[in-house]
PDB file of C-alpha atoms in Angstrom:
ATOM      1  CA  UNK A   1       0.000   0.000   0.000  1.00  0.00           C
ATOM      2  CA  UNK A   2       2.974   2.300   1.232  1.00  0.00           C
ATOM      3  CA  UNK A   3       4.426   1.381  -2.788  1.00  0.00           C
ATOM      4  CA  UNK A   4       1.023   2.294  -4.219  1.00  0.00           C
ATOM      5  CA  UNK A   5       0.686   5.654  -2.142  1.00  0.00           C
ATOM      6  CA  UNK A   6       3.900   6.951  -3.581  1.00  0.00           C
ATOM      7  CA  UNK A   7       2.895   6.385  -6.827  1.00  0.00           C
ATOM      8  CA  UNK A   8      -0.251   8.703  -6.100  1.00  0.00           C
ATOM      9  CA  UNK A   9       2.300  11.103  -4.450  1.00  0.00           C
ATOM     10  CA  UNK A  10       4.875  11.609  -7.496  1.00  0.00           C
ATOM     11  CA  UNK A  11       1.596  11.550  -9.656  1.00  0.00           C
ATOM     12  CA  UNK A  12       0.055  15.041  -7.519  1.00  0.00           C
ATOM     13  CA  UNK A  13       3.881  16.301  -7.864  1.00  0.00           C
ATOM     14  CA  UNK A  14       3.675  15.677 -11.578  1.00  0.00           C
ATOM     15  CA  UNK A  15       0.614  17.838 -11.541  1.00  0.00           C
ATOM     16  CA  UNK A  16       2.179  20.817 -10.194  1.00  0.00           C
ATOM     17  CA  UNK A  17       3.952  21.158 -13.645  1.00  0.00           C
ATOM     18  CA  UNK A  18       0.944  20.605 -15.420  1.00  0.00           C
ATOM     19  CA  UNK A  19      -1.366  23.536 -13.584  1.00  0.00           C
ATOM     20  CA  UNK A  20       1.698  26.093 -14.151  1.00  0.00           C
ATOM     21  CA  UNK A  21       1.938  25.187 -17.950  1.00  0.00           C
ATOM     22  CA  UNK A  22      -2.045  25.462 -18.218  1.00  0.00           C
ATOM     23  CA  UNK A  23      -2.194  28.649 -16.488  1.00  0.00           C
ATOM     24  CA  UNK A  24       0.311  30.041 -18.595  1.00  0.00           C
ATOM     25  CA  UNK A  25      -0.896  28.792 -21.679  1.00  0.00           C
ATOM     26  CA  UNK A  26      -4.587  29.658 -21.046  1.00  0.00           C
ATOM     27  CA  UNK A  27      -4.894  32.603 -19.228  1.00  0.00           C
ATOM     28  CA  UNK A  28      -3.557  35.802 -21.476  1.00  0.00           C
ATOM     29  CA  UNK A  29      -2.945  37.829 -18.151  1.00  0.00           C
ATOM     30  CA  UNK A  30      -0.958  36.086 -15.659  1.00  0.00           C
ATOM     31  CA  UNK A  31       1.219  36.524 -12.962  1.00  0.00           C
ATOM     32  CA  UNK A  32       3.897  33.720 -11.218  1.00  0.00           C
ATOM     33  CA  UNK A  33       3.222  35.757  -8.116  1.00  0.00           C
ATOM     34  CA  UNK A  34      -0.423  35.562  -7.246  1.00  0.00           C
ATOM     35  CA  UNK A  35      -0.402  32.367  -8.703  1.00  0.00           C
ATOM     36  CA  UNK A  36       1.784  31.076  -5.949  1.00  0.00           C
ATOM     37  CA  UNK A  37       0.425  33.533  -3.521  1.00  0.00           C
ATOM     38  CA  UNK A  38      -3.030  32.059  -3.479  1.00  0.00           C
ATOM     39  CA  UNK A  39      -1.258  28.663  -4.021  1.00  0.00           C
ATOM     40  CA  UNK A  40       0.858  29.018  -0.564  1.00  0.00           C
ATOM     41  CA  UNK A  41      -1.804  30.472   1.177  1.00  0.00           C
ATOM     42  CA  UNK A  42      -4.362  28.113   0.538  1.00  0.00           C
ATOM     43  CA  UNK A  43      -2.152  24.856   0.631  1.00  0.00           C
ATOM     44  CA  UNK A  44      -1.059  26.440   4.476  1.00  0.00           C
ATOM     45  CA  UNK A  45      -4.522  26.225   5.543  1.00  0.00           C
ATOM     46  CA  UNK A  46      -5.126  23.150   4.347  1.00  0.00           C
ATOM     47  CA  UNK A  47      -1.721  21.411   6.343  1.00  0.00           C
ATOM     48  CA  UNK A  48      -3.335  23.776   9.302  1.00  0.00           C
ATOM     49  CA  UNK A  49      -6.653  21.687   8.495  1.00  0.00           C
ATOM     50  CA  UNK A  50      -4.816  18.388   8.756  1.00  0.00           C
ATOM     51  CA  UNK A  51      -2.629  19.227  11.805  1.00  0.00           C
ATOM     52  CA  UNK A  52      -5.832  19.592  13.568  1.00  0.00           C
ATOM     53  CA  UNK A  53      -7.351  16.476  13.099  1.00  0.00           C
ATOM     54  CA  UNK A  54      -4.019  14.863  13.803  1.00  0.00           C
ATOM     55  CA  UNK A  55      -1.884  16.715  16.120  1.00  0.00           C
ATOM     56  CA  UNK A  56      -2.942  17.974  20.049  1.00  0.00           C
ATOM     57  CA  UNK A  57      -0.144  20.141  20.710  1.00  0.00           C
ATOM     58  CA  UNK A  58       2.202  22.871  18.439  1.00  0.00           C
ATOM     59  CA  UNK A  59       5.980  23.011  18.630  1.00  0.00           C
ATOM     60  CA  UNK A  60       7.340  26.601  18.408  1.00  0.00           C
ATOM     61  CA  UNK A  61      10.560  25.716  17.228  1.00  0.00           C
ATOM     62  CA  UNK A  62       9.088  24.095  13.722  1.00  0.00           C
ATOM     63  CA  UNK A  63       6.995  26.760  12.991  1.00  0.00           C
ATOM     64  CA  UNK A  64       9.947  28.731  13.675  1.00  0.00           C
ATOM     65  CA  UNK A  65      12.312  26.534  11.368  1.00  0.00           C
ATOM     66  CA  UNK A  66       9.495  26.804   8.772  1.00  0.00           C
ATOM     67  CA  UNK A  67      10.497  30.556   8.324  1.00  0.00           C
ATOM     68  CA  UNK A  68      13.644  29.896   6.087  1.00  0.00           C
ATOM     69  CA  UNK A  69      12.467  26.828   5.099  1.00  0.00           C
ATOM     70  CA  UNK A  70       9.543  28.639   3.739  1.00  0.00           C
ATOM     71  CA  UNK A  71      12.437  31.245   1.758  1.00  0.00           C
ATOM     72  CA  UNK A  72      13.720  27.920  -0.208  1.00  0.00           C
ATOM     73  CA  UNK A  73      10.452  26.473  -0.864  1.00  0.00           C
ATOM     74  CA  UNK A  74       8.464  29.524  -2.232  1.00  0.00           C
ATOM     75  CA  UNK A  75      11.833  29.998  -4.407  1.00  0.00           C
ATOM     76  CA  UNK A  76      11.852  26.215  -5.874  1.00  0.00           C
ATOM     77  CA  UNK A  77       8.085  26.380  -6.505  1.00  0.00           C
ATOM     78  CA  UNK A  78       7.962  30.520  -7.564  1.00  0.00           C
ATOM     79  CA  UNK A  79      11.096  29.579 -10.313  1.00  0.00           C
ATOM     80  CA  UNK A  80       9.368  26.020 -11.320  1.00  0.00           C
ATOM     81  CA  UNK A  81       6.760  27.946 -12.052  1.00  0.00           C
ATOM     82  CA  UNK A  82       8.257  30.394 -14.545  1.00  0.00           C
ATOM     83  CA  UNK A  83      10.659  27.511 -16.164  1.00  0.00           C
ATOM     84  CA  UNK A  84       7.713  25.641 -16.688  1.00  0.00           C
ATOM     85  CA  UNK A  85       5.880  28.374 -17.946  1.00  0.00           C
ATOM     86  CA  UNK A  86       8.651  29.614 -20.332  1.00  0.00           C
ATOM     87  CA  UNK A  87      10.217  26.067 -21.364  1.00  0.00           C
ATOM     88  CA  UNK A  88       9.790  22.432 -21.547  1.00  0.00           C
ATOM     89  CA  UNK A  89       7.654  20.416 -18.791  1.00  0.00           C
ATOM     90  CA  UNK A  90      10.121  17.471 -20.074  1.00  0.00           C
ATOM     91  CA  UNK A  91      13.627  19.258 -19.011  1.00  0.00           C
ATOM     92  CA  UNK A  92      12.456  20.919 -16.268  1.00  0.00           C
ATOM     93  CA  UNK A  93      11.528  18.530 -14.594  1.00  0.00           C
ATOM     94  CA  UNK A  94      14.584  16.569 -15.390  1.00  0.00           C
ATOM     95  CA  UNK A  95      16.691  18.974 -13.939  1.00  0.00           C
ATOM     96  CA  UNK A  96      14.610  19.694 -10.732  1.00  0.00           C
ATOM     97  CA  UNK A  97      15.347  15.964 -10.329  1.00  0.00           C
ATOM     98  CA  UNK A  98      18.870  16.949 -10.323  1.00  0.00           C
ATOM     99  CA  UNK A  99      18.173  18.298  -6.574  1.00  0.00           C
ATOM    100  CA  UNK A 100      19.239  15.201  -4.761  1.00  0.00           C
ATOM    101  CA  UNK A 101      22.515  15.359  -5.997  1.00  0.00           C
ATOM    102  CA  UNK A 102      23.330  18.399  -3.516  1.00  0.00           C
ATOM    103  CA  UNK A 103      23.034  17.282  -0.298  1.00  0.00           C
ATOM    104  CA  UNK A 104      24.814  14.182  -0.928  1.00  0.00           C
ATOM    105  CA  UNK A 105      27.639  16.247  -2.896  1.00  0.00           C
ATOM    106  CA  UNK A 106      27.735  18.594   0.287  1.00  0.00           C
ATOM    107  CA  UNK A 107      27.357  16.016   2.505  1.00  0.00           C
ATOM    108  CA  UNK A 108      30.653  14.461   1.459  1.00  0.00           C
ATOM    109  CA  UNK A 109      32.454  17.983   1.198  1.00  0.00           C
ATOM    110  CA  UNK A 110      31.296  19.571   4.505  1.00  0.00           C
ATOM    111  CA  UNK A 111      29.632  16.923   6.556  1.00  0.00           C
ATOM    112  CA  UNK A 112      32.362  13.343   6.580  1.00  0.00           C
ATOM    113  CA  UNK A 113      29.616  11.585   4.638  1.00  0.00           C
ATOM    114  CA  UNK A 114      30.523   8.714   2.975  1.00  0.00           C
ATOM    115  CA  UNK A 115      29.872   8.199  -0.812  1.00  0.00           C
ATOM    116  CA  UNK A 116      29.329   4.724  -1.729  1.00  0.00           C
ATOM    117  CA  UNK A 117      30.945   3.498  -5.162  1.00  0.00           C
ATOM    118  CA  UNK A 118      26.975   3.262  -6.435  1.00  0.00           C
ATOM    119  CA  UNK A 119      26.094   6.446  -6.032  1.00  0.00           C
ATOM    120  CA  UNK A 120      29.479   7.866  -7.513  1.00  0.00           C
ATOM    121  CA  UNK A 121      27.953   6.170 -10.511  1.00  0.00           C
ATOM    122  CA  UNK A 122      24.614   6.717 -10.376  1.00  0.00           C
ATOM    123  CA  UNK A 123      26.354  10.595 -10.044  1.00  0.00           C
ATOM    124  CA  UNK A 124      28.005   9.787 -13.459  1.00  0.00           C
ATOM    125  CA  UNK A 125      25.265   8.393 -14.972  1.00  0.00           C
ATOM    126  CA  UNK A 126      22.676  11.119 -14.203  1.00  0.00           C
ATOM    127  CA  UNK A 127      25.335  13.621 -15.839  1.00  0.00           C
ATOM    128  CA  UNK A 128      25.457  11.683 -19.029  1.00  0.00           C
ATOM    129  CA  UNK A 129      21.821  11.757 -18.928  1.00  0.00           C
ATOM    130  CA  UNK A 130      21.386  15.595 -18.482  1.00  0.00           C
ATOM    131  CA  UNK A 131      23.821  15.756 -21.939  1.00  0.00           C
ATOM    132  CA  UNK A 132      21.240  14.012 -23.565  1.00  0.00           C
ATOM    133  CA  UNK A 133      18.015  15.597 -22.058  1.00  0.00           C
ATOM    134  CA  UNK A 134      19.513  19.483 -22.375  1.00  0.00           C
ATOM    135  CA  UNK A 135      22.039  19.769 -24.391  1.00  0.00           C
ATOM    136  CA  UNK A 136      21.331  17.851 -27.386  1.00  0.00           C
ATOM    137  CA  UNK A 137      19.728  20.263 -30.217  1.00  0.00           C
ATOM    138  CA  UNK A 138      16.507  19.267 -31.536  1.00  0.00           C
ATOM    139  CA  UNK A 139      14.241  21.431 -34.183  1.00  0.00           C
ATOM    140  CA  UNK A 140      12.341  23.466 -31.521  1.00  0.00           C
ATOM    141  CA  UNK A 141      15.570  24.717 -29.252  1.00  0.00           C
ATOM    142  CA  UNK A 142      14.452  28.022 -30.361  1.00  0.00           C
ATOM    143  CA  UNK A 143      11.550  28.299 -29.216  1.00  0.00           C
ATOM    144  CA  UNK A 144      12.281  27.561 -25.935  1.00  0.00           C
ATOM    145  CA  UNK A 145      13.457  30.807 -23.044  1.00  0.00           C
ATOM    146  CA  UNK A 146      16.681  30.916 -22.380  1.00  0.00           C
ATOM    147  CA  UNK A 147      15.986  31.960 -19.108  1.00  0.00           C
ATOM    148  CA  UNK A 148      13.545  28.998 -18.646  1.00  0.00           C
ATOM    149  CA  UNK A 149      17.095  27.125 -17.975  1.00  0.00           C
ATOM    150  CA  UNK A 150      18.236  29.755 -15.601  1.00  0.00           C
ATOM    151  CA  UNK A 151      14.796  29.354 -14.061  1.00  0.00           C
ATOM    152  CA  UNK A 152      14.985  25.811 -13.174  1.00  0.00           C
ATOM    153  CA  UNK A 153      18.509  25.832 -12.256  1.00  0.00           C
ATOM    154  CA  UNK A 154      17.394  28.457  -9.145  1.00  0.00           C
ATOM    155  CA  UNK A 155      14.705  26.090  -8.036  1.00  0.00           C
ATOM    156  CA  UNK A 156      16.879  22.813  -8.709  1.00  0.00           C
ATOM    157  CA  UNK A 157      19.562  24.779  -6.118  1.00  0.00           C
ATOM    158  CA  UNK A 158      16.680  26.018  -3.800  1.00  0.00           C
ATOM    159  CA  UNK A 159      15.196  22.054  -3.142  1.00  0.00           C
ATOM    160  CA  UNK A 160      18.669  20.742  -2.769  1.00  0.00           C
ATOM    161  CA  UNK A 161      19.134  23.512  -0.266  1.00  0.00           C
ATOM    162  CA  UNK A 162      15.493  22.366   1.337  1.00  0.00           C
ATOM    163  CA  UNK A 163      16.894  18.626   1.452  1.00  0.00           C
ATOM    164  CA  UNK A 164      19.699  19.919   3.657  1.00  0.00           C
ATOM    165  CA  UNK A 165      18.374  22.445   5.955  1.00  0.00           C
ATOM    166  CA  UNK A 166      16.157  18.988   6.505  1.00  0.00           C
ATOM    167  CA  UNK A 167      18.841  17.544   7.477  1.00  0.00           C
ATOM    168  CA  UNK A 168      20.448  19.487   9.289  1.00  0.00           C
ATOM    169  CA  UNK A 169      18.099  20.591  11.315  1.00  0.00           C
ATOM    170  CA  UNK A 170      16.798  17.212  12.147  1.00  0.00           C
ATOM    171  CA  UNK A 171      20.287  16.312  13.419  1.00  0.00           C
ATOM    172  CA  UNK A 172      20.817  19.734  15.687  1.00  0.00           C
ATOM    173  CA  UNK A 173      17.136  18.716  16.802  1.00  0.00           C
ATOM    174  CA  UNK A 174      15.071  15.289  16.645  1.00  0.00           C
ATOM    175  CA  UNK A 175      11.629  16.761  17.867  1.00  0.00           C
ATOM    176  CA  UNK A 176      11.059  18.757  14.795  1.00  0.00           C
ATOM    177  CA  UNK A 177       7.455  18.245  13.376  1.00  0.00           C
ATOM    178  CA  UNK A 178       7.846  18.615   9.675  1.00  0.00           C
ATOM    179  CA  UNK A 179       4.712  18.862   8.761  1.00  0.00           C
ATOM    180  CA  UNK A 180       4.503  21.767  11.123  1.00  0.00           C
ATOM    181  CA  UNK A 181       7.465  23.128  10.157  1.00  0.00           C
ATOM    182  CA  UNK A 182       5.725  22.729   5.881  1.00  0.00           C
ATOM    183  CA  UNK A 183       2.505  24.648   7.666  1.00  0.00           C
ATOM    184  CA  UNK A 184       4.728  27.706   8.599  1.00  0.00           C
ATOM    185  CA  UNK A 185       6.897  27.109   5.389  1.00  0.00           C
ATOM    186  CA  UNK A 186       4.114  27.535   2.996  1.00  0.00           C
ATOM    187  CA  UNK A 187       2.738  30.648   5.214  1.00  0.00           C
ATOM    188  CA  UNK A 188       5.766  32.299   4.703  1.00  0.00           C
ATOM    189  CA  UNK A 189       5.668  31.593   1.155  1.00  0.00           C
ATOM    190  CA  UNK A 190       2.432  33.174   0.845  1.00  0.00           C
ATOM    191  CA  UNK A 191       2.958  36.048   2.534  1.00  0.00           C
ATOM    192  CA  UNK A 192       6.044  36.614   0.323  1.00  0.00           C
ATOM    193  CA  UNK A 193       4.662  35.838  -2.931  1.00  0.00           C
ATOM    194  CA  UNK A 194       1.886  38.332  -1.600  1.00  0.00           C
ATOM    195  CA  UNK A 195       4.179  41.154  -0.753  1.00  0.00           C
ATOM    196  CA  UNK A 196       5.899  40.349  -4.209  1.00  0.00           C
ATOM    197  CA  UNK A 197       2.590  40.805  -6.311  1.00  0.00           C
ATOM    198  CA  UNK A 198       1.996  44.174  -4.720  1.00  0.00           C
ATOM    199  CA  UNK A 199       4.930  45.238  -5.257  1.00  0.00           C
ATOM    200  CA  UNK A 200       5.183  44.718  -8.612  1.00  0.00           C
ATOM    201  CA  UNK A 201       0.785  45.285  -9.828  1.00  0.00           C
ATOM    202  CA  UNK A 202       0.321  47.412  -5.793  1.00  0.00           C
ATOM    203  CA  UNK A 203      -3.016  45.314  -6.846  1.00  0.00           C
ATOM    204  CA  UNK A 204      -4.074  47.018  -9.881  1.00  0.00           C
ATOM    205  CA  UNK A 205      -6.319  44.973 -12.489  1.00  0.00           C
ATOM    206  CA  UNK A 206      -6.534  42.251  -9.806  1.00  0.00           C
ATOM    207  CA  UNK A 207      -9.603  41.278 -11.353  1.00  0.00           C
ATOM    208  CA  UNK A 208      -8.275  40.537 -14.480  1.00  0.00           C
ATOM    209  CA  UNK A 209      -6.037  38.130 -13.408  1.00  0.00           C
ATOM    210  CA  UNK A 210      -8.454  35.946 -11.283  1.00  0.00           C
ATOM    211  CA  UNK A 211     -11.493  36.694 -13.687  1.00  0.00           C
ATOM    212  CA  UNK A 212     -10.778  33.444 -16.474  1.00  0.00           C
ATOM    213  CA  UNK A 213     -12.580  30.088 -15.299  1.00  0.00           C
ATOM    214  CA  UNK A 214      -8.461  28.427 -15.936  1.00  0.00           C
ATOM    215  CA  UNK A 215      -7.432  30.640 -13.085  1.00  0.00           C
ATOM    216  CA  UNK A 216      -9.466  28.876 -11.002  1.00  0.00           C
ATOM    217  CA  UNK A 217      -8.864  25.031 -12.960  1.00  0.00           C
ATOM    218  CA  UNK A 218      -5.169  25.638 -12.900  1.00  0.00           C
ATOM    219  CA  UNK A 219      -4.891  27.381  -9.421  1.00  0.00           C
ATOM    220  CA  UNK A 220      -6.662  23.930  -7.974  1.00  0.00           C
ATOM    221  CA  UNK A 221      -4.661  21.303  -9.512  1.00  0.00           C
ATOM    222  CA  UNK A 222      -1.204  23.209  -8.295  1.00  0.00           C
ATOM    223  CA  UNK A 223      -2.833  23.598  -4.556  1.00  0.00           C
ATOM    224  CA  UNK A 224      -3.850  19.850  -4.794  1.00  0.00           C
ATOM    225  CA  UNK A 225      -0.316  18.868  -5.482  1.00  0.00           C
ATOM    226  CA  UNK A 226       1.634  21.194  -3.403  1.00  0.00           C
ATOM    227  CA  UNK A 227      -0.123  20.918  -0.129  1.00  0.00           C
ATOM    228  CA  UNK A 228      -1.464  17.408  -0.587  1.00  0.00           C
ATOM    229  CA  UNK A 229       1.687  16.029  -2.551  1.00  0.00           C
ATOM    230  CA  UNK A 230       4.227  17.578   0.206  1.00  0.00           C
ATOM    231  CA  UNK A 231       1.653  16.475   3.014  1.00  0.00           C
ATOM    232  CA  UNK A 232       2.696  12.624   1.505  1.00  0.00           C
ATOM    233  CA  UNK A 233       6.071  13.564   0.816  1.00  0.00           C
ATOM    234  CA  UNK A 234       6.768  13.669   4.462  1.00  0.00           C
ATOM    235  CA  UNK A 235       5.060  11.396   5.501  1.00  0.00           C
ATOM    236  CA  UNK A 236       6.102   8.761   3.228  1.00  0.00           C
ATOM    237  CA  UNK A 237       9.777   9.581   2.563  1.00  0.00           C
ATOM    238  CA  UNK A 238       9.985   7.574   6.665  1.00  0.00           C
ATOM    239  CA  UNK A 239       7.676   4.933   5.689  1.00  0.00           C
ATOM    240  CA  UNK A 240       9.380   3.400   2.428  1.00  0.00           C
ATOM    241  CA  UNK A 241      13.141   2.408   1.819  1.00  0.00           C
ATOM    242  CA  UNK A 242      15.176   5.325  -0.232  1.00  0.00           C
ATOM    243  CA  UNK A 243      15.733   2.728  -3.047  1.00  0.00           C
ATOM    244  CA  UNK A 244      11.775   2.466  -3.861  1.00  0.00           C
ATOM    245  CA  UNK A 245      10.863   5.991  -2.899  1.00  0.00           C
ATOM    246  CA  UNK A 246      13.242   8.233  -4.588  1.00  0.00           C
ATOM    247  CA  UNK A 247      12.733   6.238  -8.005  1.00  0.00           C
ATOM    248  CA  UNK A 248       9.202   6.619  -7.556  1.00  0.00           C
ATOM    249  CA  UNK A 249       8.626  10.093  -6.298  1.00  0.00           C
ATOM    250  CA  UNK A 250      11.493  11.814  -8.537  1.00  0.00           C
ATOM    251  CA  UNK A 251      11.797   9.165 -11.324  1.00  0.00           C
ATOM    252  CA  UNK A 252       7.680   8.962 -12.299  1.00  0.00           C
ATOM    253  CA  UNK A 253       7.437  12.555 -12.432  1.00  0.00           C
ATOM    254  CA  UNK A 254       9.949  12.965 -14.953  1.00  0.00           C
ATOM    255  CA  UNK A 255       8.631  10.210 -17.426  1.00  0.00           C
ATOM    256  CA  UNK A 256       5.245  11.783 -17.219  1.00  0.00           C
ATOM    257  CA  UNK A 257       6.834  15.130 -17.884  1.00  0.00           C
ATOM    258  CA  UNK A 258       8.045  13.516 -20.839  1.00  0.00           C
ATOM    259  CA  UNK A 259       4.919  11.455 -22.087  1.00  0.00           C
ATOM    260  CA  UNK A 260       2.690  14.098 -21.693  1.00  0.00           C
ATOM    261  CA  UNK A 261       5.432  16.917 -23.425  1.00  0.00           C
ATOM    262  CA  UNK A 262       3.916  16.452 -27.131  1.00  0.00           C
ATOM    263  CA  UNK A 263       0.423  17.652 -25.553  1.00  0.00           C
ATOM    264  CA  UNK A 264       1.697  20.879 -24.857  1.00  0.00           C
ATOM    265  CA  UNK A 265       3.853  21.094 -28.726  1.00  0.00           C
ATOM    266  CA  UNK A 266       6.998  20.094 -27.152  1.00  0.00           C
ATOM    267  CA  UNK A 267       8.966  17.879 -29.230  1.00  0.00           C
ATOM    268  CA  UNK A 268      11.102  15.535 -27.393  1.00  0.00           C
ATOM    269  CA  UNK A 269      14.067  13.854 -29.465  1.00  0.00           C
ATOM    270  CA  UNK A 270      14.855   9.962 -28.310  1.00  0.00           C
ATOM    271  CA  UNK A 271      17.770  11.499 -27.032  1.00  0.00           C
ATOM    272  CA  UNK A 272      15.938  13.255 -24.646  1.00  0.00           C
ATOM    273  CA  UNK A 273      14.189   9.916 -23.909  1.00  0.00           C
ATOM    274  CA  UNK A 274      16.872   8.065 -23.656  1.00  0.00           C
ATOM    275  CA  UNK A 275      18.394  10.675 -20.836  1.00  0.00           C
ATOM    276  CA  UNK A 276      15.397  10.769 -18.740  1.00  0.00           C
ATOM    277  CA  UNK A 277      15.404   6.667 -18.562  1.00  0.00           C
ATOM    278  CA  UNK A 278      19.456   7.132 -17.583  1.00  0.00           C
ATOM    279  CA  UNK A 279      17.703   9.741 -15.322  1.00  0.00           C
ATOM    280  CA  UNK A 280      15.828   7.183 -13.605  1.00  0.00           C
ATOM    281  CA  UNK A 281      18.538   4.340 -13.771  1.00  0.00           C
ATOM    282  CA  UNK A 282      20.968   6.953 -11.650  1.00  0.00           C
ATOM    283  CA  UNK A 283      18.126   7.950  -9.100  1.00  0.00           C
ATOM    284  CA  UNK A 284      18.120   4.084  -8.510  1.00  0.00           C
ATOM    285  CA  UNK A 285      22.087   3.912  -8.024  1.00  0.00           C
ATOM    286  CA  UNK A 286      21.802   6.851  -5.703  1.00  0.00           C
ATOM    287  CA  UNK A 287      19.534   5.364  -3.275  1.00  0.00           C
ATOM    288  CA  UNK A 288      20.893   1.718  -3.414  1.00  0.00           C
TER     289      UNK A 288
END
């Protein structure tokens, strides 16, 4: 069941990718901030929904970790969004896969970790792969944003950084509640994406924005997947061995990324194929 659940999981964190590239696709006036703004907001309330059915008591220090926490995460989902948006559903999220290489790069630098022979490999392998996924040249490489790649490399750095402020702060302190700790995180996130929206519109044709009926669609199916998918994620990354969730969570989403690619006019080359199956062949190695 644990095996089936994670399935569902990487499937709601495929969807993520899917209600950015509709909202950007269908809705002539948009905006990455109010998207996530209302996305953060509303995914916080519904964590503060579930902590109430299935927590008594609130730990100050996790809502208190959630605060920069909450800075990383609203900058992997806030830059997601605009790669997605501006490039290929296929690469990006290819290269947001690319996250779990930090911490166990840094954790060999700066924290004595140990790097087994496997996951050198795997580390090998999933750099072959990104050759073939980003920079092989197929017939639509100009229509694709530059900056789409710029995009996705700030929120591939900004969920490694997540995976190791995780880490370190459950070794400095065991009693953290991390699904506290998301509550606070995506408040934070909220309120920022909020204070960047009025900054840059100080609310001006708001109505506009959150007028079209795809709004609405798209703004759903990205709230379902990040506070429901990241509700799972914590749960679940405990509950099942690295080896079967990592390949799961990270590896599905990518070969749905691809599969679903030519729906949105994105051509994918079987080189591209061929490096997102290497992609999932080194996610195995990393976790064995």
């Amino acid at each position: 069941m644990n095996i089936f659940l994670t399935v569902v999981l990487a499937f709601l964190m495929f969807l993520q990718g899917i209600g950015f590239k509709l909202y950007a696709r269908k809705c002539t006036e948009n905006n990455e901030a109010l998207m996530n703004a209302f996305n953060f907001l509303l995914s916080a309330v519904i964590v503060a929904v579930y902590l109430l059915f299935t927590q008594n008591s609130i730990h100050i220090p996790s809502l208190l970790y959630g605060i920069p926490y909450g800075v990383l995460f609203v900058s992997m989902v806030f830059f997601y969004n605009k790669a997605v948006s501006t490039g290929k559903i296929s690469s990006s999220n290819f290269i947001l896969a690319l996250a779990m290489l930090i911490p166990i790069i840094c954790g060999a630098l700066f924290l004595n970790e140990t790097v087994l022979p496997l996951q050198i490999a795997g580390i090998a392998l999933f750099l072959v792969a990104s050759y073939f996924v980003c920079f092989t040249k197929e017939e639509d490489d100009k229509k694709v944003s530059k900056k789409s790649y710029l995009y996705i490399v700030i929120a591939c750095i900004s969920s490694g950084g997540m995976s190791i402020f995780i880490k370190l702060i459950s070794n400095a302190d065991s009693s953290v509640d991390q699904v506290q700790m998301l509550a606070s995180a995506m408040l934070t996130g909220g309120i920022l994406m909020t204070v960047l929206f009025a900054i840059q519109t100080r609310f001006k044709n708001f109505g506009d924005y959150v007028r079209p009926k795809w709004f609405w669609l798209s703004l759903l199916i990205v709230v379902l997947s990040t506070a429901v998918g990241n509700i799972m994620y914590v749960i679940f990354i405990v509950r099942v061995p690295a080896v079967i969730f990592f390949p799961i969570a990270s590896g599905l989403p990518m070969l749905l990324g691809a599969a679903v690619s030519p729906l949105f006019k994105e051509k994918l080359s079987v080189k591209g194929i061929i490096g997102i199956v290497l992609g999932v062949v080194a996610i195995v190695l990393l976790n064995l």
